[in-house]
Amino acid sequence: MCKELQSNALPLFMLCNNGKNDSGTNRDKWVPRPSSKSSYDERMYYFVGKLMGLAIRTKSLLDLNLAPLVWKRICNIPLQEKDILAVDAHAFQITGICEEQKVSAEEMQELQTQIEIFDGLTEQMSVTFEIRGSDGNMYSLIPNGSFIPVTHKNVHKFKAAYHKFRLEEFDFACFAMRRGLATVIPIHYLNILTWSELEKMVCGNPIIDVDLLKRMTSYSNCDVNDAHIRLYWDMVRHKMTDEVPCYITHIFFCLKKSKSIDSKPQYTKYNHNKLGTL
């Protein structure tokens, strides 16, 4: 189910732009699709929120890989520019260009010349009050924004509107999930949680304990002290800081369900045979 949610099979979530562009942080994280704002989409997001609440109640964790900003908005925590950059490293590139031109204009003695250069640059780049959202669709920041060019006179208004749009781009989906979650978990409970605590309660601990995985592994025709076994665990530790190998993704999710070795009924023993297969 979670795999279907985090795919193109449903219109609810999409891979973040850092993942699409293979740059920046959180490349494997998913965010709500901003264009999915119909009443049907709202009901589906609402239902996802209910599933999150059930995951907390029953401790049947969801294998969701949502960006931190999603959990923050579900907890009603305001976003900052750094939260958007964490999933879209180029999100504020256009406003950065505008800022650079403003500063350089102040430093130049021939201010009028610089203003003309700035206006010419924005006209050449076709910068208007219609911008491209994180899903690639065009959105007007103000009514008829596609017909209003950005100039030195309204650049501050453009920047303010652009920042507001990007910071609130995912609110429709996140607040629908929050309302759904609140039908299962008291809403005031969400207000005292940090976003990481909520994520951990719904999805389990995102940090994989390699030592725990090692302790819960059994061996056939080999021993934990064998050279190739030691090399294997060195490889696993190295991959933890890079990317999780696909062939043990399922094992990691099973281990996320528990917090300590004392909860043995929740663990599954994995066998490591001589061929090096878990």
PDB file of C-alpha atoms in Angstrom:
ATOM      1  CA  MET A   1       0.000   0.000   0.000  1.00  0.00           C
ATOM      2  CA  CYS A   2       2.724   2.481   0.958  1.00  0.00           C
ATOM      3  CA  LYS A   3       4.662   1.592  -2.165  1.00  0.00           C
ATOM      4  CA  GLU A   4       1.591   2.431  -4.226  1.00  0.00           C
ATOM      5  CA  LEU A   5       1.160   5.738  -2.396  1.00  0.00           C
ATOM      6  CA  GLN A   6       4.761   6.638  -3.172  1.00  0.00           C
ATOM      7  CA  SER A   7       4.493   6.051  -6.905  1.00  0.00           C
ATOM      8  CA  ASN A   8       2.804   7.448  -9.990  1.00  0.00           C
ATOM      9  CA  ALA A   9      -0.041   4.973  -9.533  1.00  0.00           C
ATOM     10  CA  LEU A  10      -1.817   7.539  -7.336  1.00  0.00           C
ATOM     11  CA  PRO A  11      -1.837  11.347  -7.715  1.00  0.00           C
ATOM     12  CA  LEU A  12      -1.088  12.054  -4.056  1.00  0.00           C
ATOM     13  CA  PHE A  13       2.701  12.107  -3.696  1.00  0.00           C
ATOM     14  CA  MET A  14       5.725  12.701  -5.905  1.00  0.00           C
ATOM     15  CA  LEU A  15       9.462  12.333  -5.501  1.00  0.00           C
ATOM     16  CA  CYS A  16      10.956  15.628  -4.330  1.00  0.00           C
ATOM     17  CA  ASN A  17      12.851  17.764  -6.837  1.00  0.00           C
ATOM     18  CA  ASN A  18      16.207  16.923  -5.269  1.00  0.00           C
ATOM     19  CA  GLY A  19      15.445  13.300  -6.085  1.00  0.00           C
ATOM     20  CA  LYS A  20      14.334  14.135  -9.619  1.00  0.00           C
ATOM     21  CA  ASN A  21      17.428  16.254 -10.225  1.00  0.00           C
ATOM     22  CA  ASP A  22      19.756  13.916  -8.303  1.00  0.00           C
ATOM     23  CA  SER A  23      21.168  16.821  -6.292  1.00  0.00           C
ATOM     24  CA  GLY A  24      21.031  18.122  -2.747  1.00  0.00           C
ATOM     25  CA  THR A  25      19.700  16.305   0.307  1.00  0.00           C
ATOM     26  CA  ASN A  26      16.703  14.019   0.909  1.00  0.00           C
ATOM     27  CA  ARG A  27      16.774  12.630  -2.621  1.00  0.00           C
ATOM     28  CA  ASP A  28      14.681   9.633  -1.604  1.00  0.00           C
ATOM     29  CA  LYS A  29      11.937  11.672   0.083  1.00  0.00           C
ATOM     30  CA  TRP A  30       8.393  12.154  -1.181  1.00  0.00           C
ATOM     31  CA  VAL A  31       6.197  15.251  -0.941  1.00  0.00           C
ATOM     32  CA  PRO A  32       2.508  15.899  -1.680  1.00  0.00           C
ATOM     33  CA  ARG A  33       1.618  16.802  -5.250  1.00  0.00           C
ATOM     34  CA  PRO A  34       0.563  20.498  -5.181  1.00  0.00           C
ATOM     35  CA  SER A  35      -1.823  20.137  -8.130  1.00  0.00           C
ATOM     36  CA  SER A  36      -3.884  17.464  -6.341  1.00  0.00           C
ATOM     37  CA  LYS A  37      -6.465  19.751  -4.757  1.00  0.00           C
ATOM     38  CA  SER A  38      -9.817  18.314  -5.794  1.00  0.00           C
ATOM     39  CA  SER A  39     -12.374  17.229  -3.214  1.00  0.00           C
ATOM     40  CA  TYR A  40     -11.545  13.625  -4.120  1.00  0.00           C
ATOM     41  CA  ASP A  41      -7.826  14.263  -3.512  1.00  0.00           C
ATOM     42  CA  GLU A  42      -8.674  15.889  -0.191  1.00  0.00           C
ATOM     43  CA  ARG A  43     -10.611  12.810   0.916  1.00  0.00           C
ATOM     44  CA  MET A  44      -7.680  10.577  -0.033  1.00  0.00           C
ATOM     45  CA  TYR A  45      -5.206  12.715   1.936  1.00  0.00           C
ATOM     46  CA  TYR A  46      -7.706  12.652   4.808  1.00  0.00           C
ATOM     47  CA  PHE A  47      -7.740   8.855   4.647  1.00  0.00           C
ATOM     48  CA  VAL A  48      -3.917   8.734   4.650  1.00  0.00           C
ATOM     49  CA  GLY A  49      -4.070  10.758   7.869  1.00  0.00           C
ATOM     50  CA  LYS A  50      -6.436   8.173   9.338  1.00  0.00           C
ATOM     51  CA  LEU A  51      -3.995   5.421   8.393  1.00  0.00           C
ATOM     52  CA  MET A  52      -1.264   7.321  10.219  1.00  0.00           C
ATOM     53  CA  GLY A  53      -3.456   7.453  13.306  1.00  0.00           C
ATOM     54  CA  LEU A  54      -4.154   3.726  13.094  1.00  0.00           C
ATOM     55  CA  ALA A  55      -0.423   3.075  12.761  1.00  0.00           C
ATOM     56  CA  ILE A  56       0.118   4.900  16.046  1.00  0.00           C
ATOM     57  CA  ARG A  57      -2.773   3.159  17.793  1.00  0.00           C
ATOM     58  CA  THR A  58      -1.983  -0.373  16.623  1.00  0.00           C
ATOM     59  CA  LYS A  59       1.802   0.016  16.212  1.00  0.00           C
ATOM     60  CA  SER A  60       1.462  -1.383  12.687  1.00  0.00           C
ATOM     61  CA  LEU A  61       4.007   0.945  11.136  1.00  0.00           C
ATOM     62  CA  LEU A  62       3.712   2.489   7.681  1.00  0.00           C
ATOM     63  CA  ASP A  63       6.668   2.284   5.322  1.00  0.00           C
ATOM     64  CA  LEU A  64       6.364   5.932   4.273  1.00  0.00           C
ATOM     65  CA  ASN A  65       9.376   7.991   3.273  1.00  0.00           C
ATOM     66  CA  LEU A  66       7.979  11.513   3.467  1.00  0.00           C
ATOM     67  CA  ALA A  67      10.091  14.659   3.649  1.00  0.00           C
ATOM     68  CA  PRO A  68      10.552  16.350   7.050  1.00  0.00           C
ATOM     69  CA  LEU A  69       8.489  19.350   5.922  1.00  0.00           C
ATOM     70  CA  VAL A  70       5.428  17.082   5.570  1.00  0.00           C
ATOM     71  CA  TRP A  71       5.638  15.954   9.186  1.00  0.00           C
ATOM     72  CA  LYS A  72       6.272  19.530  10.305  1.00  0.00           C
ATOM     73  CA  ARG A  73       3.116  20.822   8.644  1.00  0.00           C
ATOM     74  CA  ILE A  74       1.051  17.918  10.003  1.00  0.00           C
ATOM     75  CA  CYS A  75       2.263  19.060  13.443  1.00  0.00           C
ATOM     76  CA  ASN A  76       1.340  22.629  12.424  1.00  0.00           C
ATOM     77  CA  ILE A  77       4.966  23.763  12.634  1.00  0.00           C
ATOM     78  CA  PRO A  78       5.675  26.750  10.333  1.00  0.00           C
ATOM     79  CA  LEU A  79       8.167  26.096   7.559  1.00  0.00           C
ATOM     80  CA  GLN A  80      11.312  28.073   6.856  1.00  0.00           C
ATOM     81  CA  GLU A  81      13.202  28.572   3.628  1.00  0.00           C
ATOM     82  CA  LYS A  82      15.718  25.907   4.648  1.00  0.00           C
ATOM     83  CA  ASP A  83      12.912  23.328   4.841  1.00  0.00           C
ATOM     84  CA  ILE A  84      12.050  23.910   1.191  1.00  0.00           C
ATOM     85  CA  LEU A  85      15.708  23.891   0.149  1.00  0.00           C
ATOM     86  CA  ALA A  86      16.082  20.520   1.877  1.00  0.00           C
ATOM     87  CA  VAL A  87      13.863  18.980  -0.828  1.00  0.00           C
ATOM     88  CA  ASP A  88      14.420  21.467  -3.674  1.00  0.00           C
ATOM     89  CA  ALA A  89      17.903  22.971  -3.726  1.00  0.00           C
ATOM     90  CA  HIS A  90      17.002  25.345  -6.585  1.00  0.00           C
ATOM     91  CA  ALA A  91      13.661  26.515  -5.183  1.00  0.00           C
ATOM     92  CA  PHE A  92      14.674  30.127  -4.540  1.00  0.00           C
ATOM     93  CA  GLN A  93      17.087  30.568  -7.416  1.00  0.00           C
ATOM     94  CA  ILE A  94      14.931  33.126  -9.217  1.00  0.00           C
ATOM     95  CA  THR A  95      14.538  35.311  -6.116  1.00  0.00           C
ATOM     96  CA  GLY A  96      18.293  35.091  -5.571  1.00  0.00           C
ATOM     97  CA  ILE A  97      18.861  36.584  -9.004  1.00  0.00           C
ATOM     98  CA  CYS A  98      16.463  39.405  -8.165  1.00  0.00           C
ATOM     99  CA  GLU A  99      18.263  40.080  -4.880  1.00  0.00           C
ATOM    100  CA  GLU A 100      21.674  40.178  -6.538  1.00  0.00           C
ATOM    101  CA  GLN A 101      20.455  42.733  -9.039  1.00  0.00           C
ATOM    102  CA  LYS A 102      18.969  44.900  -6.275  1.00  0.00           C
ATOM    103  CA  VAL A 103      22.199  44.925  -4.280  1.00  0.00           C
ATOM    104  CA  SER A 104      24.367  45.671  -7.279  1.00  0.00           C
ATOM    105  CA  ALA A 105      22.047  48.530  -8.214  1.00  0.00           C
ATOM    106  CA  GLU A 106      22.556  50.115  -4.811  1.00  0.00           C
ATOM    107  CA  GLU A 107      26.300  49.889  -5.200  1.00  0.00           C
ATOM    108  CA  MET A 108      26.389  51.459  -8.642  1.00  0.00           C
ATOM    109  CA  GLN A 109      26.541  55.214  -9.088  1.00  0.00           C
ATOM    110  CA  GLU A 110      24.538  55.105 -12.277  1.00  0.00           C
ATOM    111  CA  LEU A 111      21.394  53.752 -10.636  1.00  0.00           C
ATOM    112  CA  GLN A 112      19.101  54.414 -13.559  1.00  0.00           C
ATOM    113  CA  THR A 113      21.306  52.394 -15.885  1.00  0.00           C
ATOM    114  CA  GLN A 114      21.243  49.462 -13.514  1.00  0.00           C
ATOM    115  CA  ILE A 115      17.466  49.654 -13.218  1.00  0.00           C
ATOM    116  CA  GLU A 116      17.161  49.489 -16.982  1.00  0.00           C
ATOM    117  CA  ILE A 117      19.508  46.494 -17.035  1.00  0.00           C
ATOM    118  CA  PHE A 118      17.451  44.761 -14.343  1.00  0.00           C
ATOM    119  CA  ASP A 119      14.150  45.378 -16.111  1.00  0.00           C
ATOM    120  CA  GLY A 120      15.659  44.237 -19.391  1.00  0.00           C
ATOM    121  CA  LEU A 121      16.980  41.068 -17.776  1.00  0.00           C
ATOM    122  CA  THR A 122      13.645  40.133 -16.211  1.00  0.00           C
ATOM    123  CA  GLU A 123      11.890  40.865 -19.502  1.00  0.00           C
ATOM    124  CA  GLN A 124      14.392  38.729 -21.404  1.00  0.00           C
ATOM    125  CA  MET A 125      13.896  35.889 -18.918  1.00  0.00           C
ATOM    126  CA  SER A 126      10.103  36.368 -19.150  1.00  0.00           C
ATOM    127  CA  VAL A 127       9.813  36.687 -15.376  1.00  0.00           C
ATOM    128  CA  THR A 128       6.194  37.351 -14.453  1.00  0.00           C
ATOM    129  CA  PHE A 129       4.000  36.781 -11.427  1.00  0.00           C
ATOM    130  CA  GLU A 130       3.320  33.294 -12.754  1.00  0.00           C
ATOM    131  CA  ILE A 131       5.832  30.747 -11.504  1.00  0.00           C
ATOM    132  CA  ARG A 132       6.519  27.052 -11.865  1.00  0.00           C
ATOM    133  CA  GLY A 133       5.657  24.988  -8.802  1.00  0.00           C
ATOM    134  CA  SER A 134       7.548  22.000  -7.490  1.00  0.00           C
ATOM    135  CA  ASP A 135       5.379  19.697  -9.617  1.00  0.00           C
ATOM    136  CA  GLY A 136       6.273  21.535 -12.834  1.00  0.00           C
ATOM    137  CA  ASN A 137       2.867  23.197 -13.238  1.00  0.00           C
ATOM    138  CA  MET A 138       2.419  26.955 -13.576  1.00  0.00           C
ATOM    139  CA  TYR A 139       0.746  28.929 -10.778  1.00  0.00           C
ATOM    140  CA  SER A 140      -0.179  32.619 -10.589  1.00  0.00           C
ATOM    141  CA  LEU A 141       1.050  34.380  -7.471  1.00  0.00           C
ATOM    142  CA  ILE A 142      -1.586  37.084  -7.946  1.00  0.00           C
ATOM    143  CA  PRO A 143      -4.669  37.323 -10.189  1.00  0.00           C
ATOM    144  CA  ASN A 144      -3.622  37.484 -13.865  1.00  0.00           C
ATOM    145  CA  GLY A 145      -0.044  36.988 -12.747  1.00  0.00           C
ATOM    146  CA  SER A 146       1.055  35.651 -16.130  1.00  0.00           C
ATOM    147  CA  PHE A 147       0.418  39.099 -17.660  1.00  0.00           C
ATOM    148  CA  ILE A 148       2.287  41.100 -15.009  1.00  0.00           C
ATOM    149  CA  PRO A 149       6.073  41.345 -15.565  1.00  0.00           C
ATOM    150  CA  VAL A 150       8.496  41.637 -12.670  1.00  0.00           C
ATOM    151  CA  THR A 151      10.252  45.026 -12.609  1.00  0.00           C
ATOM    152  CA  HIS A 152      12.393  46.934 -10.147  1.00  0.00           C
ATOM    153  CA  LYS A 153       9.216  48.551  -8.823  1.00  0.00           C
ATOM    154  CA  ASN A 154       7.424  45.344  -7.863  1.00  0.00           C
ATOM    155  CA  VAL A 155      10.319  42.941  -7.291  1.00  0.00           C
ATOM    156  CA  HIS A 156       9.836  43.029  -3.507  1.00  0.00           C
ATOM    157  CA  LYS A 157       6.169  42.144  -3.932  1.00  0.00           C
ATOM    158  CA  PHE A 158       7.186  39.291  -6.235  1.00  0.00           C
ATOM    159  CA  LYS A 159       9.707  37.919  -3.744  1.00  0.00           C
ATOM    160  CA  ALA A 160       7.232  38.066  -0.859  1.00  0.00           C
ATOM    161  CA  ALA A 161       4.517  36.345  -2.895  1.00  0.00           C
ATOM    162  CA  TYR A 162       6.935  33.712  -4.188  1.00  0.00           C
ATOM    163  CA  HIS A 163       8.223  32.866  -0.700  1.00  0.00           C
ATOM    164  CA  LYS A 164       4.682  32.652   0.644  1.00  0.00           C
ATOM    165  CA  PHE A 165       3.687  30.306  -2.178  1.00  0.00           C
ATOM    166  CA  ARG A 166       6.634  27.957  -1.685  1.00  0.00           C
ATOM    167  CA  LEU A 167       6.224  27.840   2.093  1.00  0.00           C
ATOM    168  CA  GLU A 168       2.508  27.036   1.792  1.00  0.00           C
ATOM    169  CA  GLU A 169       2.682  24.865  -1.331  1.00  0.00           C
ATOM    170  CA  PHE A 170       2.005  21.596   0.495  1.00  0.00           C
ATOM    171  CA  ASP A 171      -0.431  22.892   3.120  1.00  0.00           C
ATOM    172  CA  PHE A 172      -3.578  21.601   1.395  1.00  0.00           C
ATOM    173  CA  ALA A 173      -2.421  17.985   1.586  1.00  0.00           C
ATOM    174  CA  CYS A 174      -0.703  18.234   4.975  1.00  0.00           C
ATOM    175  CA  PHE A 175      -3.671  19.840   6.694  1.00  0.00           C
ATOM    176  CA  ALA A 176      -6.022  17.234   5.189  1.00  0.00           C
ATOM    177  CA  MET A 177      -3.778  14.498   6.609  1.00  0.00           C
ATOM    178  CA  ARG A 178      -3.702  16.352   9.929  1.00  0.00           C
ATOM    179  CA  ARG A 179      -7.521  16.387  10.055  1.00  0.00           C
ATOM    180  CA  GLY A 180      -7.642  12.688   9.246  1.00  0.00           C
ATOM    181  CA  LEU A 181      -5.036  11.909  11.886  1.00  0.00           C
ATOM    182  CA  ALA A 182      -7.003  13.962  14.412  1.00  0.00           C
ATOM    183  CA  THR A 183      -9.991  11.613  14.038  1.00  0.00           C
ATOM    184  CA  VAL A 184      -7.884   8.844  15.578  1.00  0.00           C
ATOM    185  CA  ILE A 185      -5.407  10.774  17.740  1.00  0.00           C
ATOM    186  CA  PRO A 186      -6.522  13.806  19.826  1.00  0.00           C
ATOM    187  CA  ILE A 187      -5.506  16.978  17.992  1.00  0.00           C
ATOM    188  CA  HIS A 188      -3.840  18.514  21.061  1.00  0.00           C
ATOM    189  CA  TYR A 189      -1.533  15.490  21.136  1.00  0.00           C
ATOM    190  CA  LEU A 190      -0.140  16.504  17.734  1.00  0.00           C
ATOM    191  CA  ASN A 191       0.576  20.004  19.005  1.00  0.00           C
ATOM    192  CA  ILE A 192       3.004  18.771  21.658  1.00  0.00           C
ATOM    193  CA  LEU A 193       4.916  16.374  19.391  1.00  0.00           C
ATOM    194  CA  THR A 194       8.014  17.257  17.436  1.00  0.00           C
ATOM    195  CA  TRP A 195       7.875  16.348  13.771  1.00  0.00           C
ATOM    196  CA  SER A 196      10.531  13.666  14.220  1.00  0.00           C
ATOM    197  CA  GLU A 197       8.578  12.096  17.105  1.00  0.00           C
ATOM    198  CA  LEU A 198       5.468  11.895  14.938  1.00  0.00           C
ATOM    199  CA  GLU A 199       7.425  10.350  12.069  1.00  0.00           C
ATOM    200  CA  LYS A 200       8.912   7.778  14.430  1.00  0.00           C
ATOM    201  CA  MET A 201       5.497   6.859  15.843  1.00  0.00           C
ATOM    202  CA  VAL A 202       4.005   6.380  12.369  1.00  0.00           C
ATOM    203  CA  CYS A 203       6.949   4.902  10.467  1.00  0.00           C
ATOM    204  CA  GLY A 204       9.410   3.686  13.074  1.00  0.00           C
ATOM    205  CA  ASN A 205      12.955   4.782  13.734  1.00  0.00           C
ATOM    206  CA  PRO A 206      14.493   6.099  10.484  1.00  0.00           C
ATOM    207  CA  ILE A 207      17.997   5.356  11.808  1.00  0.00           C
ATOM    208  CA  ILE A 208      18.912   1.736  11.196  1.00  0.00           C
ATOM    209  CA  ASP A 209      20.797   0.027  14.032  1.00  0.00           C
ATOM    210  CA  VAL A 210      23.409  -2.114  12.262  1.00  0.00           C
ATOM    211  CA  ASP A 211      24.542  -3.674  15.537  1.00  0.00           C
ATOM    212  CA  LEU A 212      20.964  -4.776  16.182  1.00  0.00           C
ATOM    213  CA  LEU A 213      20.700  -6.250  12.690  1.00  0.00           C
ATOM    214  CA  LYS A 214      23.970  -8.085  13.283  1.00  0.00           C
ATOM    215  CA  ARG A 215      22.788  -9.506  16.612  1.00  0.00           C
ATOM    216  CA  MET A 216      19.543 -10.732  15.080  1.00  0.00           C
ATOM    217  CA  THR A 217      21.300 -12.567  12.226  1.00  0.00           C
ATOM    218  CA  SER A 218      21.969 -16.306  12.340  1.00  0.00           C
ATOM    219  CA  TYR A 219      24.597 -18.079  10.226  1.00  0.00           C
ATOM    220  CA  SER A 220      24.736 -21.367   8.318  1.00  0.00           C
ATOM    221  CA  ASN A 221      28.030 -23.056   7.434  1.00  0.00           C
ATOM    222  CA  CYS A 222      29.945 -19.965   8.505  1.00  0.00           C
ATOM    223  CA  ASP A 223      30.719 -17.911  11.592  1.00  0.00           C
ATOM    224  CA  VAL A 224      30.445 -14.266  12.559  1.00  0.00           C
ATOM    225  CA  ASN A 225      34.241 -14.096  12.845  1.00  0.00           C
ATOM    226  CA  ASP A 226      34.894 -15.398   9.323  1.00  0.00           C
ATOM    227  CA  ALA A 227      36.758 -12.963   7.122  1.00  0.00           C
ATOM    228  CA  HIS A 228      34.036 -12.672   4.488  1.00  0.00           C
ATOM    229  CA  ILE A 229      31.391 -12.105   7.195  1.00  0.00           C
ATOM    230  CA  ARG A 230      33.428  -9.287   8.726  1.00  0.00           C
ATOM    231  CA  LEU A 231      33.818  -7.759   5.266  1.00  0.00           C
ATOM    232  CA  TYR A 232      30.077  -8.091   4.751  1.00  0.00           C
ATOM    233  CA  TRP A 233      29.233  -6.131   7.903  1.00  0.00           C
ATOM    234  CA  ASP A 234      31.839  -3.500   7.065  1.00  0.00           C
ATOM    235  CA  MET A 235      30.072  -3.079   3.739  1.00  0.00           C
ATOM    236  CA  VAL A 236      26.665  -2.753   5.418  1.00  0.00           C
ATOM    237  CA  ARG A 237      27.978  -0.070   7.790  1.00  0.00           C
ATOM    238  CA  HIS A 238      29.474   1.831   4.866  1.00  0.00           C
ATOM    239  CA  LYS A 239      26.201   1.667   2.945  1.00  0.00           C
ATOM    240  CA  MET A 240      24.297   3.080   5.907  1.00  0.00           C
ATOM    241  CA  THR A 241      25.917   6.453   5.238  1.00  0.00           C
ATOM    242  CA  ASP A 242      25.301   6.260   1.517  1.00  0.00           C
ATOM    243  CA  GLU A 243      22.249   4.322   0.385  1.00  0.00           C
ATOM    244  CA  VAL A 244      20.490   1.271   1.740  1.00  0.00           C
ATOM    245  CA  PRO A 245      21.066  -1.790  -0.424  1.00  0.00           C
ATOM    246  CA  CYS A 246      17.825  -2.865  -2.057  1.00  0.00           C
ATOM    247  CA  TYR A 247      18.196  -6.494  -1.080  1.00  0.00           C
ATOM    248  CA  ILE A 248      17.880  -5.752   2.653  1.00  0.00           C
ATOM    249  CA  THR A 249      15.261  -2.993   2.540  1.00  0.00           C
ATOM    250  CA  HIS A 250      12.627  -5.387   3.868  1.00  0.00           C
ATOM    251  CA  ILE A 251      14.883  -6.400   6.760  1.00  0.00           C
ATOM    252  CA  PHE A 252      15.437  -2.789   7.730  1.00  0.00           C
ATOM    253  CA  PHE A 253      11.706  -2.094   7.831  1.00  0.00           C
ATOM    254  CA  CYS A 254      11.123  -5.108  10.069  1.00  0.00           C
ATOM    255  CA  LEU A 255      13.845  -3.904  12.434  1.00  0.00           C
ATOM    256  CA  LYS A 256      12.347  -0.400  12.528  1.00  0.00           C
ATOM    257  CA  LYS A 257       9.324  -1.871  14.298  1.00  0.00           C
ATOM    258  CA  SER A 258      11.171  -2.260  17.592  1.00  0.00           C
ATOM    259  CA  LYS A 259      13.238   0.045  19.740  1.00  0.00           C
ATOM    260  CA  SER A 260      15.180  -2.438  21.842  1.00  0.00           C
ATOM    261  CA  ILE A 261      16.437  -5.990  21.784  1.00  0.00           C
ATOM    262  CA  ASP A 262      14.114  -6.773  24.701  1.00  0.00           C
ATOM    263  CA  SER A 263      11.095  -6.748  22.372  1.00  0.00           C
ATOM    264  CA  LYS A 264      12.084 -10.086  20.866  1.00  0.00           C
ATOM    265  CA  PRO A 265       8.590 -11.152  19.708  1.00  0.00           C
ATOM    266  CA  GLN A 266       8.655  -8.267  17.223  1.00  0.00           C
ATOM    267  CA  TYR A 267      11.920  -9.387  15.604  1.00  0.00           C
ATOM    268  CA  THR A 268      12.604 -11.824  12.830  1.00  0.00           C
ATOM    269  CA  LYS A 269      15.733 -13.905  12.722  1.00  0.00           C
ATOM    270  CA  TYR A 270      17.647 -13.676   9.456  1.00  0.00           C
ATOM    271  CA  ASN A 271      19.901 -16.435   8.253  1.00  0.00           C
ATOM    272  CA  HIS A 272      23.247 -15.726   6.634  1.00  0.00           C
ATOM    273  CA  ASN A 273      24.487 -18.747   4.691  1.00  0.00           C
ATOM    274  CA  LYS A 274      27.874 -19.442   3.204  1.00  0.00           C
ATOM    275  CA  LEU A 275      26.947 -17.768  -0.076  1.00  0.00           C
ATOM    276  CA  GLY A 276      26.446 -14.491   1.765  1.00  0.00           C
ATOM    277  CA  THR A 277      22.666 -14.293   1.343  1.00  0.00           C
ATOM    278  CA  LEU A 278      20.414 -13.002   4.081  1.00  0.00           C
TER     279      LEU A 278
END
